[in-house]
PDB file of C-alpha atoms in Angstrom:
ATOM      1  CA  ASP A   1      13.979   5.381  98.664  1.00 66.00           C
ATOM      2  CA  GLY A   2      17.175   7.363  97.336  1.00 72.00           C
ATOM      3  CA  GLY A   3      17.834  10.759  99.049  1.00 93.00           C
ATOM      4  CA  ILE A   4      20.204  12.960 101.070  1.00 96.00           C
ATOM      5  CA  THR A   5      19.920  12.771 104.850  1.00 96.00           C
ATOM      6  CA  GLN A   6      21.253  15.654 107.165  1.00 96.00           C
ATOM      7  CA  SER A   7      20.612  15.361 111.361  1.00 90.00           C
ATOM      8  CA  PRO A   8      20.340  16.491 113.204  1.00 91.00           C
ATOM      9  CA  LYS A   9      17.326  19.359 112.339  1.00 93.00           C
ATOM     10  CA  TYR A  10      17.947  21.964 114.590  1.00 95.00           C
ATOM     11  CA  LEU A  11      21.402  21.833 116.631  1.00 94.00           C
ATOM     12  CA  PHE A  12      22.931  24.401 119.563  1.00 94.00           C
ATOM     13  CA  ARG A  13      25.883  24.754 121.006  1.00 91.00           C
ATOM     14  CA  LYS A  14      27.678  27.124 122.738  1.00 91.00           C
ATOM     15  CA  GLU A  15      30.387  29.332 121.792  1.00 91.00           C
ATOM     16  CA  GLY A  16      33.729  28.090 121.269  1.00 90.00           C
ATOM     17  CA  GLN A  17      32.642  24.470 120.973  1.00 91.00           C
ATOM     18  CA  ASN A  18      33.229  22.854 117.220  1.00 94.00           C
ATOM     19  CA  VAL A  19      29.979  21.047 116.028  1.00 94.00           C
ATOM     20  CA  THR A  20      29.801  18.122 113.249  1.00 95.00           C
ATOM     21  CA  LEU A  21      27.006  18.082 110.997  1.00 96.00           C
ATOM     22  CA  SER A  22      26.032  15.130 109.057  1.00 96.00           C
ATOM     23  CA  CYS A  23      25.437  14.376 105.235  1.00 97.00           C
ATOM     24  CA  GLU A  24      24.784  10.893 104.028  1.00 97.00           C
ATOM     25  CA  GLN A  25      23.493  10.595 100.216  1.00 97.00           C
ATOM     26  CA  ASN A  26      22.227   6.812  98.810  1.00 96.00           C
ATOM     27  CA  LEU A  27      22.000   8.351  95.616  1.00 93.00           C
ATOM     28  CA  ASN A  28      25.195   6.880  93.987  1.00 92.00           C
ATOM     29  CA  HIS A  29      26.623  10.681  93.417  1.00 91.00           C
ATOM     30  CA  ASP A  30      29.678  11.578  93.404  1.00 90.00           C
ATOM     31  CA  ALA A  31      30.193  15.566  94.020  1.00 91.00           C
ATOM     32  CA  MET A  32      28.978  16.716  97.328  1.00 94.00           C
ATOM     33  CA  TYR A  33      28.549  20.027  98.382  1.00 95.00           C
ATOM     34  CA  TRP A  34      27.811  22.093 101.579  1.00 97.00           C
ATOM     35  CA  TYR A  35      26.305  25.058 101.550  1.00 97.00           C
ATOM     36  CA  ARG A  36      25.020  28.135 104.160  1.00 97.00           C
ATOM     37  CA  GLN A  37      22.122  29.892 104.140  1.00 96.00           C
ATOM     38  CA  ASP A  38      21.364  33.462 106.330  1.00 94.00           C
ATOM     39  CA  PRO A  39      17.890  34.825 106.383  1.00 87.00           C
ATOM     40  CA  GLY A  40      16.525  36.538 103.454  1.00 82.00           C
ATOM     41  CA  GLN A  41      19.632  35.468 101.153  1.00 85.00           C
ATOM     42  CA  GLY A  42      20.960  32.925  98.848  1.00 89.00           C
ATOM     43  CA  LEU A  43      23.117  29.824  98.984  1.00 94.00           C
ATOM     44  CA  ARG A  44      26.793  30.326  99.729  1.00 95.00           C
ATOM     45  CA  LEU A  45      29.212  27.129  98.862  1.00 95.00           C
ATOM     46  CA  ILE A  46      31.104  26.219 101.949  1.00 97.00           C
ATOM     47  CA  TYR A  47      32.937  23.148 100.593  1.00 97.00           C
ATOM     48  CA  TYR A  48      32.443  20.868  97.728  1.00 94.00           C
ATOM     49  CA  SER A  49      33.849  17.215  96.521  1.00 94.00           C
ATOM     50  CA  GLN A  50      33.826  15.679  93.425  1.00 88.00           C
ATOM     51  CA  ILE A  51      35.184  12.396  94.260  1.00 90.00           C
ATOM     52  CA  VAL A  52      36.597  10.320  97.972  1.00 93.00           C
ATOM     53  CA  ASN A  53      39.242  11.857  99.745  1.00 95.00           C
ATOM     54  CA  ASP A  54      39.105  14.899  97.920  1.00 94.00           C
ATOM     55  CA  PHE A  55      37.633  18.043  98.420  1.00 95.00           C
ATOM     56  CA  GLN A  56      37.379  21.991  97.604  1.00 94.00           C
ATOM     57  CA  LYS A  57      37.343  25.137  99.332  1.00 95.00           C
ATOM     58  CA  GLY A  58      34.294  26.886  98.147  1.00 93.00           C
ATOM     59  CA  ASP A  59      33.808  30.961  99.011  1.00 92.00           C
ATOM     60  CA  ILE A  60      33.425  30.771 102.501  1.00 95.00           C
ATOM     61  CA  ALA A  61      35.571  27.834 103.869  1.00 96.00           C
ATOM     62  CA  GLU A  62      37.000  29.870 106.629  1.00 96.00           C
ATOM     63  CA  GLY A  63      35.836  28.346 109.883  1.00 96.00           C
ATOM     64  CA  TYR A  64      34.670  25.275 108.306  1.00 97.00           C
ATOM     65  CA  SER A  65      35.831  21.481 107.964  1.00 97.00           C
ATOM     66  CA  VAL A  66      34.803  18.459 105.449  1.00 98.00           C
ATOM     67  CA  SER A  67      36.003  14.878 105.105  1.00 97.00           C
ATOM     68  CA  ARG A  68      35.245  12.597 102.388  1.00 97.00           C
ATOM     69  CA  GLU A  69      35.956   9.054 103.469  1.00 97.00           C
ATOM     70  CA  LYS A  70      33.354   7.401 102.049  1.00 96.00           C
ATOM     71  CA  LYS A  71      31.159   8.173  98.937  1.00 96.00           C
ATOM     72  CA  GLU A  72      28.268   8.537 100.947  1.00 97.00           C
ATOM     73  CA  SER A  73      29.443  10.437 103.278  1.00 98.00           C
ATOM     74  CA  PHE A  74      30.234  14.532 103.900  1.00 98.00           C
ATOM     75  CA  PRO A  75      30.301  15.289 107.291  1.00 98.00           C
ATOM     76  CA  LEU A  76      31.011  19.174 107.953  1.00 97.00           C
ATOM     77  CA  THR A  77      32.354  20.662 111.192  1.00 97.00           C
ATOM     78  CA  VAL A  78      31.670  24.319 112.247  1.00 96.00           C
ATOM     79  CA  THR A  79      34.796  24.890 114.496  1.00 93.00           C
ATOM     80  CA  SER A  80      34.964  27.876 116.815  1.00 89.00           C
ATOM     81  CA  ALA A  81      37.107  29.786 114.046  1.00 88.00           C
ATOM     82  CA  GLN A  82      34.013  30.587 112.334  1.00 89.00           C
ATOM     83  CA  LYS A  83      32.725  33.902 113.941  1.00 89.00           C
ATOM     84  CA  ASN A  84      29.255  33.717 112.784  1.00 92.00           C
ATOM     85  CA  PRO A  85      28.078  30.135 112.569  1.00 94.00           C
ATOM     86  CA  THR A  86      24.242  30.487 113.634  1.00 95.00           C
ATOM     87  CA  ALA A  87      22.646  29.360 110.234  1.00 96.00           C
ATOM     88  CA  PHE A  88      20.927  27.017 107.946  1.00 97.00           C
ATOM     89  CA  TYR A  89      23.020  24.498 106.291  1.00 98.00           C
ATOM     90  CA  LEU A  90      22.484  22.687 103.286  1.00 97.00           C
ATOM     91  CA  CYS A  91      23.734  19.618 101.946  1.00 97.00           C
ATOM     92  CA  ALA A  92      23.751  18.649  98.137  1.00 95.00           C
ATOM     93  CA  SER A  93      24.692  16.190  95.979  1.00 93.00           C
ATOM     94  CA  SER A  94      25.167  15.798  92.068  1.00 90.00           C
ATOM     95  CA  ILE A  95      25.810  12.904  89.571  1.00 85.00           C
ATOM     96  CA  ASP A  96      29.144  14.280  89.153  1.00 72.00           C
ATOM     97  CA  LEU A  97      30.959  17.669  89.131  1.00 63.00           C
ATOM     98  CA  ALA A  98      33.350  17.659  85.711  1.00 54.00           C
ATOM     99  CA  GLY A  99      30.136  16.751  83.859  1.00 49.00           C
ATOM    100  CA  LYS A 100      28.765  19.807  84.407  1.00 51.00           C
ATOM    101  CA  THR A 101      25.649  18.468  85.862  1.00 58.00           C
ATOM    102  CA  TYR A 102      23.646  20.695  86.693  1.00 70.00           C
ATOM    103  CA  GLU A 103      21.009  19.500  89.282  1.00 85.00           C
ATOM    104  CA  GLN A 104      21.902  19.387  92.632  1.00 90.00           C
ATOM    105  CA  TYR A 105      19.703  17.544  94.714  1.00 92.00           C
ATOM    106  CA  PHE A 106      19.433  18.905  98.470  1.00 95.00           C
ATOM    107  CA  GLY A 107      18.962  17.475 101.833  1.00 96.00           C
ATOM    108  CA  PRO A 108      16.290  18.807 104.568  1.00 96.00           C
ATOM    109  CA  GLY A 109      19.006  20.914 105.898  1.00 97.00           C
ATOM    110  CA  THR A 110      20.448  21.629 109.950  1.00 97.00           C
ATOM    111  CA  ARG A 111      19.381  24.967 111.437  1.00 96.00           C
ATOM    112  CA  LEU A 112      22.204  25.600 113.634  1.00 96.00           C
ATOM    113  CA  THR A 113      21.973  28.465 116.572  1.00 95.00           C
ATOM    114  CA  VAL A 114      25.522  29.079 118.435  1.00 93.00           C
ATOM    115  CA  THR A 115      24.911  31.195 121.752  1.00 91.00           C
TER     116      THR A 115
ATOM    117  CA  GLY B   1      34.160  37.127  90.293  1.00 61.00           C
ATOM    118  CA  GLN B   2      30.690  36.187  89.645  1.00 72.00           C
ATOM    119  CA  SER B   3      26.935  38.505  90.503  1.00 89.00           C
ATOM    120  CA  LEU B   4      23.298  37.331  90.415  1.00 93.00           C
ATOM    121  CA  GLU B   5      20.353  40.250  90.458  1.00 95.00           C
ATOM    122  CA  GLN B   6      16.990  39.328  90.905  1.00 97.00           C
ATOM    123  CA  PRO B   7      14.040  41.229  92.810  1.00 97.00           C
ATOM    124  CA  SER B   8      13.751  40.674  96.299  1.00 95.00           C
ATOM    125  CA  GLU B   9       9.738  40.265  96.271  1.00 97.00           C
ATOM    126  CA  VAL B  10       6.517  39.545  94.184  1.00 97.00           C
ATOM    127  CA  THR B  11       3.537  39.488  95.235  1.00 97.00           C
ATOM    128  CA  ALA B  12      -0.026  38.291  92.942  1.00 97.00           C
ATOM    129  CA  VAL B  13      -3.301  37.160  92.774  1.00 97.00           C
ATOM    130  CA  GLU B  14      -4.083  33.279  92.535  1.00 97.00           C
ATOM    131  CA  GLY B  15      -4.538  32.494  88.726  1.00 97.00           C
ATOM    132  CA  ALA B  16      -1.939  35.355  87.817  1.00 97.00           C
ATOM    133  CA  ILE B  17       0.879  35.367  86.001  1.00 97.00           C
ATOM    134  CA  VAL B  18       4.670  35.962  87.583  1.00 97.00           C
ATOM    135  CA  GLN B  19       7.964  36.872  85.717  1.00 98.00           C
ATOM    136  CA  ILE B  20      11.172  36.305  87.981  1.00 98.00           C
ATOM    137  CA  ASN B  21      13.819  38.075  85.997  1.00 98.00           C
ATOM    138  CA  CYS B  22      17.527  37.146  86.261  1.00 98.00           C
ATOM    139  CA  THR B  23      20.920  39.256  85.450  1.00 97.00           C
ATOM    140  CA  TYR B  24      23.892  37.459  86.185  1.00 96.00           C
ATOM    141  CA  GLN B  25      27.557  38.618  85.639  1.00 92.00           C
ATOM    142  CA  THR B  26      30.008  35.829  85.182  1.00 84.00           C
ATOM    143  CA  SER B  27      33.314  34.964  84.153  1.00 80.00           C
ATOM    144  CA  GLY B  28      32.237  31.455  82.867  1.00 82.00           C
ATOM    145  CA  PHE B  29      29.073  30.179  82.461  1.00 86.00           C
ATOM    146  CA  TYR B  30      27.481  27.150  81.441  1.00 86.00           C
ATOM    147  CA  GLY B  31      23.850  27.818  82.423  1.00 90.00           C
ATOM    148  CA  LEU B  32      21.535  29.106  84.247  1.00 94.00           C
ATOM    149  CA  SER B  33      19.103  26.898  86.584  1.00 93.00           C
ATOM    150  CA  TRP B  34      16.177  27.615  88.848  1.00 96.00           C
ATOM    151  CA  TYR B  35      15.425  26.614  92.448  1.00 96.00           C
ATOM    152  CA  GLN B  36      12.006  26.674  94.541  1.00 97.00           C
ATOM    153  CA  GLN B  37      12.356  26.269  97.843  1.00 97.00           C
ATOM    154  CA  HIS B  38       9.408  26.940 100.709  1.00 96.00           C
ATOM    155  CA  ASP B  39       9.728  28.524 104.147  1.00 92.00           C
ATOM    156  CA  GLY B  40      12.346  26.104 106.198  1.00 89.00           C
ATOM    157  CA  GLY B  41      12.533  23.930 103.280  1.00 93.00           C
ATOM    158  CA  ALA B  42      14.999  22.733 101.382  1.00 94.00           C
ATOM    159  CA  PRO B  43      15.649  23.924  97.680  1.00 95.00           C
ATOM    160  CA  THR B  44      14.321  21.421  95.326  1.00 95.00           C
ATOM    161  CA  PHE B  45      15.437  21.579  91.219  1.00 93.00           C
ATOM    162  CA  LEU B  46      13.007  23.645  88.924  1.00 94.00           C
ATOM    163  CA  SER B  47      14.666  23.892  85.124  1.00 92.00           C
ATOM    164  CA  TYR B  48      17.925  24.655  83.643  1.00 90.00           C
ATOM    165  CA  ASN B  49      18.528  26.861  80.727  1.00 92.00           C
ATOM    166  CA  ALA B  50      22.112  25.956  78.757  1.00 90.00           C
ATOM    167  CA  LEU B  51      21.022  27.310  75.204  1.00 92.00           C
ATOM    168  CA  ASP B  52      19.113  30.473  74.466  1.00 96.00           C
ATOM    169  CA  GLY B  53      15.372  29.795  74.368  1.00 96.00           C
ATOM    170  CA  LEU B  54      12.345  28.810  76.568  1.00 96.00           C
ATOM    171  CA  GLU B  55      11.971  25.959  78.305  1.00 92.00           C
ATOM    172  CA  GLU B  56       8.179  24.970  79.720  1.00 93.00           C
ATOM    173  CA  THR B  57       7.493  21.885  82.178  1.00 87.00           C
ATOM    174  CA  GLY B  58       4.104  22.721  82.999  1.00 92.00           C
ATOM    175  CA  ARG B  59       2.947  25.541  84.577  1.00 96.00           C
ATOM    176  CA  PHE B  60       6.431  27.019  84.864  1.00 96.00           C
ATOM    177  CA  SER B  61       8.722  28.138  82.277  1.00 97.00           C
ATOM    178  CA  SER B  62      12.641  29.529  82.090  1.00 97.00           C
ATOM    179  CA  PHE B  63      14.018  31.711  79.530  1.00 98.00           C
ATOM    180  CA  LEU B  64      17.749  32.691  78.841  1.00 97.00           C
ATOM    181  CA  SER B  65      19.137  35.071  76.103  1.00 97.00           C
ATOM    182  CA  ARG B  66      23.448  34.237  77.003  1.00 95.00           C
ATOM    183  CA  SER B  67      23.831  37.231  74.530  1.00 95.00           C
ATOM    184  CA  ASP B  68      22.001  39.482  77.295  1.00 96.00           C
ATOM    185  CA  SER B  69      23.393  37.403  80.173  1.00 95.00           C
ATOM    186  CA  TYR B  70      19.264  37.314  81.370  1.00 96.00           C
ATOM    187  CA  GLY B  71      17.272  35.063  82.202  1.00 98.00           C
ATOM    188  CA  TYR B  72      13.416  34.831  83.501  1.00 98.00           C
ATOM    189  CA  LEU B  73      11.250  32.481  85.419  1.00 98.00           C
ATOM    190  CA  LEU B  74       7.342  32.304  84.192  1.00 98.00           C
ATOM    191  CA  LEU B  75       5.055  31.144  86.627  1.00 97.00           C
ATOM    192  CA  GLN B  76       1.626  30.799  84.929  1.00 97.00           C
ATOM    193  CA  GLU B  77      -2.115  29.423  86.976  1.00 97.00           C
ATOM    194  CA  LEU B  78      -0.230  30.944  90.403  1.00 98.00           C
ATOM    195  CA  GLN B  79      -1.743  28.794  93.198  1.00 97.00           C
ATOM    196  CA  MET B  80      -1.546  29.678  96.736  1.00 97.00           C
ATOM    197  CA  LYS B  81       1.294  26.606  97.055  1.00 97.00           C
ATOM    198  CA  ASP B  82       3.748  28.463  94.782  1.00 98.00           C
ATOM    199  CA  SER B  83       4.519  30.771  97.491  1.00 98.00           C
ATOM    200  CA  ALA B  84       7.714  30.281  97.739  1.00 97.00           C
ATOM    201  CA  SER B  85      11.473  31.659  97.271  1.00 97.00           C
ATOM    202  CA  TYR B  86      12.753  31.354  93.864  1.00 98.00           C
ATOM    203  CA  PHE B  87      16.513  31.469  93.378  1.00 97.00           C
ATOM    204  CA  CYS B  88      18.006  31.510  89.959  1.00 96.00           C
ATOM    205  CA  ALA B  89      21.941  30.134  89.851  1.00 94.00           C
ATOM    206  CA  VAL B  90      24.752  30.031  87.488  1.00 92.00           C
ATOM    207  CA  THR B  91      26.679  27.121  86.588  1.00 87.00           C
ATOM    208  CA  ASP B  92      29.802  28.128  86.244  1.00 81.00           C
ATOM    209  CA  SER B  93      33.025  26.704  84.705  1.00 74.00           C
ATOM    210  CA  TRP B  94      33.639  24.241  87.473  1.00 74.00           C
ATOM    211  CA  GLY B  95      30.578  22.999  87.116  1.00 74.00           C
ATOM    212  CA  LYS B  96      29.521  24.907  90.473  1.00 84.00           C
ATOM    213  CA  LEU B  97      26.607  27.047  91.689  1.00 88.00           C
ATOM    214  CA  GLN B  98      26.565  30.063  92.186  1.00 90.00           C
ATOM    215  CA  PHE B  99      22.830  31.422  93.400  1.00 93.00           C
ATOM    216  CA  GLY B 100      21.356  34.544  93.718  1.00 94.00           C
ATOM    217  CA  ALA B 101      19.580  36.206  96.958  1.00 94.00           C
ATOM    218  CA  GLY B 102      16.331  34.952  95.812  1.00 96.00           C
ATOM    219  CA  THR B 103      12.862  36.419  95.502  1.00 97.00           C
ATOM    220  CA  GLN B 104       9.955  35.729  97.811  1.00 97.00           C
ATOM    221  CA  VAL B 105       6.623  35.166  95.481  1.00 98.00           C
ATOM    222  CA  VAL B 106       3.787  36.126  97.782  1.00 97.00           C
ATOM    223  CA  VAL B 107       0.094  34.618  96.352  1.00 97.00           C
ATOM    224  CA  THR B 108      -2.967  36.048  97.488  1.00 96.00           C
ATOM    225  CA  PRO B 109      -6.264  34.623  97.249  1.00 94.00           C
TER     226      PRO B 109
END
């Protein structure tokens, strides 16, 4: 079955620690995205990547970093510089970005709690 | 910049029809999408409009008026399982999605 996996589903960290959220897709999609969702709010774009070894900042990139070493994988690191890291993090992919493909496929999300 | 506005909550009974409006301001526009998200779950794609008019997919329909920067999602024959949040999203000039804050639809028996 094709899809996007994110792990873990729930993650707890102490303040000051970096944490990496994984995202893997086997849909052969070129474009991948990371979003943050806070309670009662929409999705805000953190980073996105059109091809391997290339990624761009989204609207709220400060305190986050990403890598795209493989087409299938787009891990997100939440650094200690992120002031309010507790949130629901969603990874998504689409066939490509340049073709203006509109449909994004989302993973199940990781709920990060930092205390 | 871009902004999207949609109502925060709509309540309706089973079998009713609900219309969720979305107005947008954007510097680049390719189309308007709608996504459904159940509590704690992942958003799932419902529909996409690039041209003016109505797109129908089963019980759900979506409408776009580019000249009015306005669209809506119509949910017909509401079922309990339709209780969820619905997000409109604009595809901008770079192919990225900008999401609205979401409308929570509450379906009552």
